[in-house]
GROMACS .gro file of C-alpha atoms in nm:
model
  362
    1MET     CA    1   0.023   0.007  -0.001
    2ALA     CA    2   0.135   0.328  -0.071
    3GLY     CA    3   0.217   0.576   0.207
    4ILE     CA    4   0.082   0.939   0.247
    5THR     CA    5   0.279   1.165   0.045
    6ASP     CA    6   0.102   1.488   0.106
    7PRO     CA    7   0.320   1.644   0.405
    8VAL     CA    8   0.039   1.804   0.576
    9GLN     CA    9  -0.182   1.508   0.566
   10LYS     CA   10   0.139   1.292   0.649
   11GLN     CA   11   0.204   1.526   0.962
   12ALA     CA   12  -0.171   1.529   1.073
   13ALA     CA   13  -0.175   1.127   1.071
   14GLN     CA   14   0.112   1.120   1.305
   15ASP     CA   15  -0.050   1.412   1.514
   16ALA     CA   16  -0.364   1.216   1.523
   17THR     CA   17  -0.176   0.883   1.661
   18GLU     CA   18  -0.013   1.082   1.932
   19TRP     CA   19  -0.357   1.240   2.017
   20LEU     CA   20  -0.487   0.885   2.055
   21ILE     CA   21  -0.208   0.773   2.279
   22ARG     CA   22  -0.215   1.092   2.490
   23LEU     CA   23  -0.600   1.063   2.535
   24ARG     CA   24  -0.608   0.700   2.621
   25GLU     CA   25  -0.336   0.779   2.909
   26GLU     CA   26  -0.508   1.065   3.047
   27PRO     CA   27  -0.884   1.032   3.007
   28ASN     CA   28  -0.973   1.273   3.269
   29ASN     CA   29  -0.755   1.571   3.169
   30PRO     CA   30  -0.953   1.878   3.085
   31ASP     CA   31  -0.663   2.089   2.973
   32LEU     CA   32  -0.565   1.782   2.716
   33GLN     CA   33  -0.897   1.761   2.596
   34SER     CA   34  -0.925   2.142   2.542
   35ARG     CA   35  -0.634   2.130   2.354
   36PHE     CA   36  -0.712   1.806   2.113
   37ALA     CA   37  -1.062   2.017   2.031
   38ASP     CA   38  -0.819   2.328   1.938
   39TRP     CA   39  -0.622   2.090   1.747
   40CYS     CA   40  -0.903   1.943   1.559
   41ALA     CA   41  -1.058   2.299   1.495
   42GLN     CA   42  -0.718   2.438   1.318
   43ASN     CA   43  -0.759   2.235   1.010
   44PRO     CA   44  -1.011   2.013   0.806
   45ALA     CA   45  -0.697   1.785   0.742
   46HIS     CA   46  -0.677   1.721   1.127
   47LEU     CA   47  -1.031   1.645   1.209
   48ASP     CA   48  -1.023   1.399   0.886
   49ALA     CA   49  -0.652   1.220   1.017
   50TRP     CA   50  -0.843   1.179   1.358
   51ASN     CA   51  -1.129   1.039   1.232
   52ALA     CA   52  -0.952   0.762   1.006
   53THR     CA   53  -0.693   0.724   1.303
   54LYS     CA   54  -1.003   0.668   1.540
   55ARG     CA   55  -1.167   0.413   1.316
   56THR     CA   56  -0.851   0.225   1.267
   57ALA     CA   57  -0.795   0.181   1.668
   58ASP     CA   58  -1.169   0.078   1.677
   59LEU     CA   59  -1.115  -0.178   1.437
   60MET     CA   60  -0.811  -0.324   1.600
   61ALA     CA   61  -0.940  -0.313   1.942
   62LYS     CA   62  -1.214  -0.521   1.767
   63ALA     CA   63  -0.989  -0.793   1.628
   64LYS     CA   64  -0.915  -0.942   1.975
   65PRO     CA   65  -0.984  -1.330   1.893
   66ALA     CA   66  -1.307  -1.456   2.026
   67GLY     CA   67  -1.304  -1.665   2.317
   68LYS     CA   68  -1.068  -1.455   2.508
   69ALA     CA   69  -1.219  -1.394   2.847
   70ASP     CA   70  -0.972  -1.123   2.957
   71TRP     CA   71  -1.078  -0.913   2.665
   72GLN     CA   72  -1.411  -0.898   2.785
   73GLN     CA   73  -1.298  -0.845   3.143
   74PHE     CA   74  -1.083  -0.552   3.019
   75LEU     CA   75  -1.379  -0.404   2.865
   76ASP     CA   76  -1.608  -0.449   3.128
   77ALA     CA   77  -1.342  -0.282   3.398
   78LYS     CA   78  -1.305   0.031   3.181
   79ARG     CA   79  -1.679   0.074   3.108
   80ASN     CA   80  -1.750   0.063   3.522
   81ASN     CA   81  -1.489   0.348   3.564
   82THR     CA   82  -1.680   0.585   3.311
   83ALA     CA   83  -1.873   0.742   3.598
   84ASP     CA   84  -1.576   0.855   3.736
   85ARG     CA   85  -1.457   1.068   3.433
   86ALA     CA   86  -1.527   1.320   3.205
   87PRO     CA   87  -1.679   1.237   2.858
   88ASN     CA   88  -1.402   1.119   2.622
   89ASP     CA   89  -1.505   1.020   2.281
   90ALA     CA   90  -1.165   0.913   2.198
   91VAL     CA   91  -1.162   0.646   2.478
   92ASP     CA   92  -1.530   0.571   2.421
   93ALA     CA   93  -1.460   0.456   2.071
   94LEU     CA   94  -1.220   0.217   2.182
   95LEU     CA   95  -1.474   0.058   2.429
   96ASN     CA   96  -1.796   0.050   2.184
   97ILE     CA   97  -1.719  -0.288   2.008
   98ASP     CA   98  -1.862  -0.478   1.767
   99TYR     CA   99  -1.674  -0.782   1.739
  100GLU     CA  100  -1.877  -0.984   1.484
  101LYS     CA  101  -1.911  -0.681   1.275
  102ALA     CA  102  -1.540  -0.629   1.294
  103VAL     CA  103  -1.453  -0.974   1.206
  104ALA     CA  104  -1.667  -0.997   0.909
  105GLU     CA  105  -1.493  -0.699   0.739
  106SER     CA  106  -1.172  -0.844   0.797
  107LYS     CA  107  -1.259  -1.152   0.602
  108VAL     CA  108  -1.413  -0.940   0.298
  109ILE     CA  109  -1.068  -0.761   0.255
  110SER     CA  110  -0.883  -1.106   0.353
  111ALA     CA  111  -1.088  -1.318   0.094
  112GLN     CA  112  -0.994  -1.069  -0.174
  113THR     CA  113  -0.612  -1.063  -0.140
  114ARG     CA  114  -0.333  -1.310  -0.005
  115PHE     CA  115  -0.232  -1.246   0.361
  116GLN     CA  116  -0.038  -0.913   0.389
  117LYS     CA  117   0.288  -0.921   0.520
  118ARG     CA  118   0.313  -0.794   0.859
  119GLY     CA  119   0.517  -0.490   0.911
  120ASN     CA  120   0.510  -0.311   0.583
  121MET     CA  121   0.357  -0.007   0.724
  122SER     CA  122   0.391   0.220   1.014
  123TRP     CA  123   0.113   0.380   1.179
  124ARG     CA  124   0.182   0.720   0.990
  125GLY     CA  125   0.118   0.513   0.661
  126ILE     CA  126  -0.214   0.384   0.755
  127GLY     CA  127  -0.334   0.727   0.934
  128LEU     CA  128  -0.567   0.811   0.617
  129GLY     CA  129  -0.635   0.482   0.487
  130GLY     CA  130  -1.003   0.442   0.609
  131VAL     CA  131  -1.187   0.138   0.701
  132ALA     CA  132  -1.045  -0.097   0.449
  133VAL     CA  133  -0.717  -0.057   0.567
  134ALA     CA  134  -0.798  -0.079   0.914
  135ALA     CA  135  -0.968  -0.416   0.834
  136SER     CA  136  -0.700  -0.552   0.630
  137LEU     CA  137  -0.474  -0.457   0.971
  138MET     CA  138  -0.731  -0.678   1.169
  139ALA     CA  139  -0.637  -0.959   0.948
  140ALA     CA  140  -0.291  -0.905   1.064
  141VAL     CA  141  -0.386  -0.938   1.399
  142ILE     CA  142  -0.576  -1.211   1.401
  143GLY     CA  143  -0.321  -1.433   1.170
  144PRO     CA  144  -0.315  -1.602   0.859
  145ASP     CA  145  -0.598  -1.496   0.671
  146ILE     CA  146  -0.901  -1.691   0.567
  147ALA     CA  147  -0.795  -1.751   0.191
  148THR     CA  148  -0.480  -1.893   0.335
  149ARG     CA  149  -0.641  -2.098   0.597
  150MET     CA  150  -0.856  -2.237   0.325
  151GLN     CA  151  -0.585  -2.324   0.120
  152ALA     CA  152  -0.333  -2.462   0.382
  153ASP     CA  153  -0.315  -2.827   0.495
  154HIS     CA  154  -0.177  -2.736   0.823
  155VAL     CA  155  -0.159  -2.370   1.019
  156SER     CA  156  -0.014  -2.287   1.363
  157ALA     CA  157  -0.177  -1.990   1.585
  158THR     CA  158  -0.021  -1.688   1.746
  159GLY     CA  159   0.244  -1.785   1.986
  160GLU     CA  160   0.204  -2.192   1.887
  161ILE     CA  161   0.465  -2.387   1.776
  162SER     CA  162   0.341  -2.702   1.608
  163THR     CA  163   0.535  -3.031   1.460
  164ILE     CA  164   0.363  -3.249   1.164
  165THR     CA  165   0.497  -3.581   1.082
  166LEU     CA  166   0.437  -3.630   0.703
  167ALA     CA  167   0.336  -3.955   0.505
  168ASP     CA  168   0.733  -4.015   0.457
  169ASN     CA  169   0.848  -3.961   0.824
  170SER     CA  170   0.954  -3.632   0.750
  171THR     CA  171   0.872  -3.370   0.993
  172VAL     CA  172   0.781  -3.001   0.981
  173THR     CA  173   0.797  -2.752   1.267
  174LEU     CA  174   0.570  -2.462   1.213
  175ALA     CA  175   0.672  -2.139   1.381
  176PRO     CA  176   0.364  -1.929   1.494
  177GLU     CA  177   0.130  -1.825   1.241
  178SER     CA  178   0.258  -2.032   0.967
  179ALA     CA  179   0.099  -2.250   0.679
  180ILE     CA  180   0.158  -2.475   0.428
  181THR     CA  181   0.038  -2.726   0.159
  182VAL     CA  182   0.169  -3.087   0.110
  183HIS     CA  183   0.168  -3.235  -0.221
  184PHE     CA  184   0.304  -3.600  -0.184
  185ASP     CA  185   0.234  -3.868  -0.475
  186GLY     CA  186   0.410  -4.147  -0.616
  187THR     CA  187   0.702  -3.954  -0.754
  188THR     CA  188   0.659  -3.631  -0.570
  189ARG     CA  189   0.748  -3.457  -0.218
  190PHE     CA  190   0.655  -3.097  -0.228
  191VAL     CA  191   0.577  -2.876   0.069
  192GLU     CA  192   0.458  -2.500  -0.014
  193LEU     CA  193   0.526  -2.248   0.281
  194LEU     CA  194   0.250  -2.011   0.227
  195ASP     CA  195   0.327  -1.792   0.510
  196GLY     CA  196   0.585  -1.783   0.794
  197GLU     CA  197   0.847  -1.999   0.877
  198ALA     CA  198   0.917  -2.393   0.922
  199PHE     CA  199   1.185  -2.626   0.978
  200PHE     CA  200   1.224  -2.936   0.804
  201ASP     CA  201   1.364  -3.246   0.921
  202VAL     CA  202   1.383  -3.454   0.581
  203THR     CA  203   1.379  -3.856   0.555
  204PRO     CA  204   1.621  -3.943   0.251
  205ASP     CA  205   1.487  -4.079  -0.053
  206PRO     CA  206   1.723  -4.063  -0.364
  207GLN     CA  207   1.422  -4.156  -0.577
  208LYS     CA  208   1.192  -3.883  -0.475
  209PRO     CA  209   1.369  -3.540  -0.392
  210PHE     CA  210   1.210  -3.345  -0.120
  211ARG     CA  211   1.118  -2.981  -0.219
  212VAL     CA  212   1.016  -2.669  -0.059
  213GLY     CA  213   0.841  -2.376  -0.239
  214ALA     CA  214   0.860  -2.062  -0.042
  215ASP     CA  215   0.738  -1.723  -0.232
  216ASN     CA  216   0.993  -1.676  -0.516
  217LEU     CA  217   1.195  -1.983  -0.397
  218THR     CA  218   1.254  -2.351  -0.431
  219VAL     CA  219   1.465  -2.528  -0.190
  220THR     CA  220   1.571  -2.939  -0.313
  221VAL     CA  221   1.708  -3.164  -0.053
  222LEU     CA  222   1.791  -3.554  -0.049
  223GLY     CA  223   1.810  -3.563   0.313
  224THR     CA  224   1.863  -3.284   0.559
  225GLY     CA  225   1.738  -3.024   0.852
  226PHE     CA  226   1.692  -2.706   0.738
  227ASP     CA  227   1.467  -2.354   0.811
  228VAL     CA  228   1.291  -2.158   0.557
  229SER     CA  229   1.095  -1.847   0.617
  230GLU     CA  230   0.928  -1.584   0.428
  231GLY     CA  231   0.951  -1.211   0.523
  232THR     CA  232   0.808  -0.871   0.388
  233ASP     CA  233   1.083  -0.801   0.175
  234ALA     CA  234   1.293  -1.142   0.112
  235SER     CA  235   1.292  -1.527   0.191
  236SER     CA  236   1.577  -1.727   0.383
  237VAL     CA  237   1.708  -2.073   0.400
  238GLY     CA  238   1.939  -2.183   0.670
  239VAL     CA  239   2.090  -2.524   0.712
  240GLU     CA  240   2.143  -2.694   1.039
  241HIS     CA  241   2.252  -3.023   0.866
  242GLY     CA  242   2.286  -3.183   0.539
  243LEU     CA  243   2.298  -2.997   0.194
  244VAL     CA  244   2.014  -2.812   0.015
  245GLN     CA  245   2.007  -2.619  -0.323
  246VAL     CA  246   1.820  -2.302  -0.353
  247GLU     CA  247   1.718  -2.155  -0.665
  248ASN     CA  248   1.493  -1.950  -0.860
  249ALA     CA  249   1.527  -1.965  -1.237
  250ALA     CA  250   1.284  -1.678  -1.296
  251ASP     CA  251   1.501  -1.403  -1.154
  252VAL     CA  252   1.742  -1.202  -1.342
  253PRO     CA  253   2.034  -1.304  -1.277
  254ALA     CA  254   1.912  -1.644  -1.171
  255VAL     CA  255   1.947  -1.776  -0.818
  256PHE     CA  256   2.137  -2.096  -0.785
  257GLU     CA  257   2.276  -2.154  -0.454
  258LYS     CA  258   2.393  -2.468  -0.253
  259LEU     CA  259   2.427  -2.434   0.122
  260GLU     CA  260   2.590  -2.667   0.388
  261ALA     CA  261   2.546  -2.719   0.751
  262GLY     CA  262   2.595  -2.344   0.882
  263GLN     CA  263   2.537  -2.162   0.601
  264GLN     CA  264   2.203  -1.939   0.488
  265VAL     CA  265   2.112  -1.721   0.226
  266ARG     CA  266   1.871  -1.440   0.225
  267VAL     CA  267   1.713  -1.346  -0.133
  268GLY     CA  268   1.522  -1.028  -0.165
  269ARG     CA  269   1.217  -0.961  -0.396
  270ASP     CA  270   1.451  -0.737  -0.549
  271GLY     CA  271   1.671  -1.000  -0.674
  272SER     CA  272   1.957  -0.925  -0.393
  273VAL     CA  273   2.139  -1.234  -0.284
  274LEU     CA  274   2.309  -1.250   0.071
  275ARG     CA  275   2.512  -1.567   0.177
  276SER     CA  276   2.638  -1.582   0.533
  277GLU     CA  277   2.792  -1.846   0.807
  278THR     CA  278   2.577  -1.898   1.082
  279PRO     CA  279   2.620  -2.127   1.388
  280THR     CA  280   2.403  -2.420   1.344
  281SER     CA  281   2.264  -2.370   1.686
  282GLN     CA  282   2.122  -2.083   1.556
  283ILE     CA  283   1.946  -2.212   1.255
  284GLY     CA  284   1.579  -2.219   1.367
  285ALA     CA  285   1.619  -2.097   1.698
  286TRP     CA  286   1.262  -2.005   1.747
  287ARG     CA  287   1.210  -2.375   1.825
  288LYS     CA  288   1.394  -2.310   2.158
  289ASN     CA  289   1.210  -1.944   2.201
  290GLN     CA  290   1.496  -1.757   2.112
  291LEU     CA  291   1.513  -1.485   1.865
  292ILE     CA  292   1.841  -1.396   1.696
  293ALA     CA  293   1.928  -1.076   1.533
  294GLN     CA  294   2.243  -0.962   1.386
  295ASP     CA  295   2.242  -0.605   1.244
  296GLN     CA  296   1.900  -0.656   1.126
  297PRO     CA  297   1.606  -0.346   1.083
  298LEU     CA  298   1.385  -0.303   1.362
  299LEU     CA  299   1.132  -0.341   1.171
  300GLU     CA  300   1.221  -0.682   1.032
  301VAL     CA  301   1.311  -0.823   1.384
  302VAL     CA  302   0.966  -0.669   1.506
  303ASP     CA  303   0.807  -0.857   1.223
  304GLN     CA  304   0.920  -1.195   1.345
  305LEU     CA  305   0.838  -1.096   1.700
  306ARG     CA  306   0.469  -1.021   1.607
  307ARG     CA  307   0.380  -1.389   1.531
  308TYR     CA  308   0.434  -1.450   1.911
  309PHE     CA  309   0.224  -1.145   2.039
  310ASN     CA  310  -0.148  -1.193   2.056
  311GLY     CA  311  -0.223  -0.856   1.953
  312THR     CA  312  -0.073  -0.591   1.719
  313ILE     CA  313   0.267  -0.416   1.730
  314VAL     CA  314   0.290  -0.048   1.516
  315ILE     CA  315   0.600   0.126   1.490
  316THR     CA  316   0.536   0.519   1.475
  317ASP     CA  317   0.862   0.617   1.308
  318GLU     CA  318   1.023   0.493   0.957
  319VAL     CA  319   1.379   0.642   1.078
  320LEU     CA  320   1.346   0.418   1.400
  321ALA     CA  321   1.202   0.113   1.201
  322SER     CA  322   1.515   0.131   0.986
  323GLN     CA  323   1.768   0.122   1.259
  324THR     CA  324   1.947  -0.208   1.314
  325VAL     CA  325   1.911  -0.458   1.621
  326THR     CA  326   2.146  -0.700   1.732
  327GLY     CA  327   2.081  -0.943   2.009
  328VAL     CA  328   1.914  -1.237   2.181
  329TYR     CA  329   1.543  -1.197   2.285
  330ARG     CA  330   1.282  -1.430   2.445
  331LEU     CA  331   0.991  -1.502   2.217
  332ASN     CA  332   0.794  -1.672   2.536
  333ASP     CA  333   0.801  -1.306   2.675
  334PRO     CA  334   0.735  -1.088   2.353
  335VAL     CA  335   0.641  -0.755   2.537
  336SER     CA  336   0.960  -0.779   2.752
  337ALA     CA  337   1.176  -0.860   2.432
  338LEU     CA  338   0.989  -0.561   2.247
  339ARG     CA  339   1.086  -0.332   2.546
  340GLY     CA  340   1.445  -0.458   2.521
  341MET     CA  341   1.463  -0.363   2.153
  342ALA     CA  342   1.323  -0.043   2.214
  343ARG     CA  343   1.568   0.060   2.512
  344ALA     CA  344   1.862  -0.011   2.262
  345GLN     CA  345   1.718   0.231   2.006
  346LYS     CA  346   1.632   0.481   2.263
  347ALA     CA  347   1.288   0.428   2.193
  348SER     CA  348   0.963   0.373   2.407
  349VAL     CA  349   0.671   0.111   2.403
  350ARG     CA  350   0.308   0.257   2.470
  351GLU     CA  351   0.045  -0.003   2.545
  352ILE     CA  352  -0.287   0.161   2.401
  353THR     CA  353  -0.479  -0.169   2.505
  354PRO     CA  354  -0.347  -0.519   2.613
  355TRP     CA  355  -0.320  -0.592   2.246
  356ILE     CA  356  -0.210  -0.281   2.092
  357LEU     CA  357   0.133  -0.173   2.128
  358VAL     CA  358   0.314   0.160   1.977
  359VAL     CA  359   0.673   0.182   1.949
  360SER     CA  360   0.803   0.541   1.909
  361PRO     CA  361   1.106   0.757   1.983
  362SER     CA  362   1.172   0.871   2.321
   0.00000   0.00000   0.00000
């Protein structure tokens, strides 16, 4: 999705996000409410940006999956406190939810498009996008979209690591929010990674090469253990043991890489190819609840972390999103991991609801 290019609209969208956070944090502050009203009256673009941002927040709040008792308890607790505070439409908008309608809207968007890669857009980039963009964001909150789920043979939920044993006794371990299809017949062993990340431990069979498709790549093996992931801008393959061949003849120049244990390759959608050496203990480290980042953009690292957080994470600043991160983080505590990344970048993490975290410069 294209971002906002008009500088007035872009600034208004950024300011609207900040107002949402402030009003959420200080709902009883009359001076803050007065200044907010003045800001809305200064320029029609301000009110437009506020309305779009509020609609987005509404829909993101509604996207909490059904069956989560703590979500309803949170809303009930907030509603019980309304008598003790001054009227505040911004906060009320986050409370007056219609879950069924929100999910229906997200499914309409999801059925029309493939699951959008999470992390493509900052909050500023969606400030004036309207209900359709908000609904697509909700699909990102919920996990693999309905179209992907209908196509997949196996999917994993947020925070869930799932291991599947295939017909040939090979195993596939799915990272959270991942999906695969399996195509086995008398001559073919092929698994397509539709979304997310997976680790493959393949049973050797020289007569039937095992192939994995991941976006723009095909990985061919005879017997090995390797990790494949799809990201926003690239797909990656890392080998724990054995030998694989990574290729995409459609690229110009064509990709053709052979990888041994401790080697990995990152192939960008722009055709870039980056090989590197990695300790085998770090291949598929997510299986041990570890996220290992080595000079990676914050946006890319947060993209991985999102699959472990039962909500959504928004980065408000493009410069912050591009800053590099190095470290080892615990995936079983994604909020602490996010705060650790933010501290290293001199940024802060704000909680709008327990399921919406906003990362912004301090």
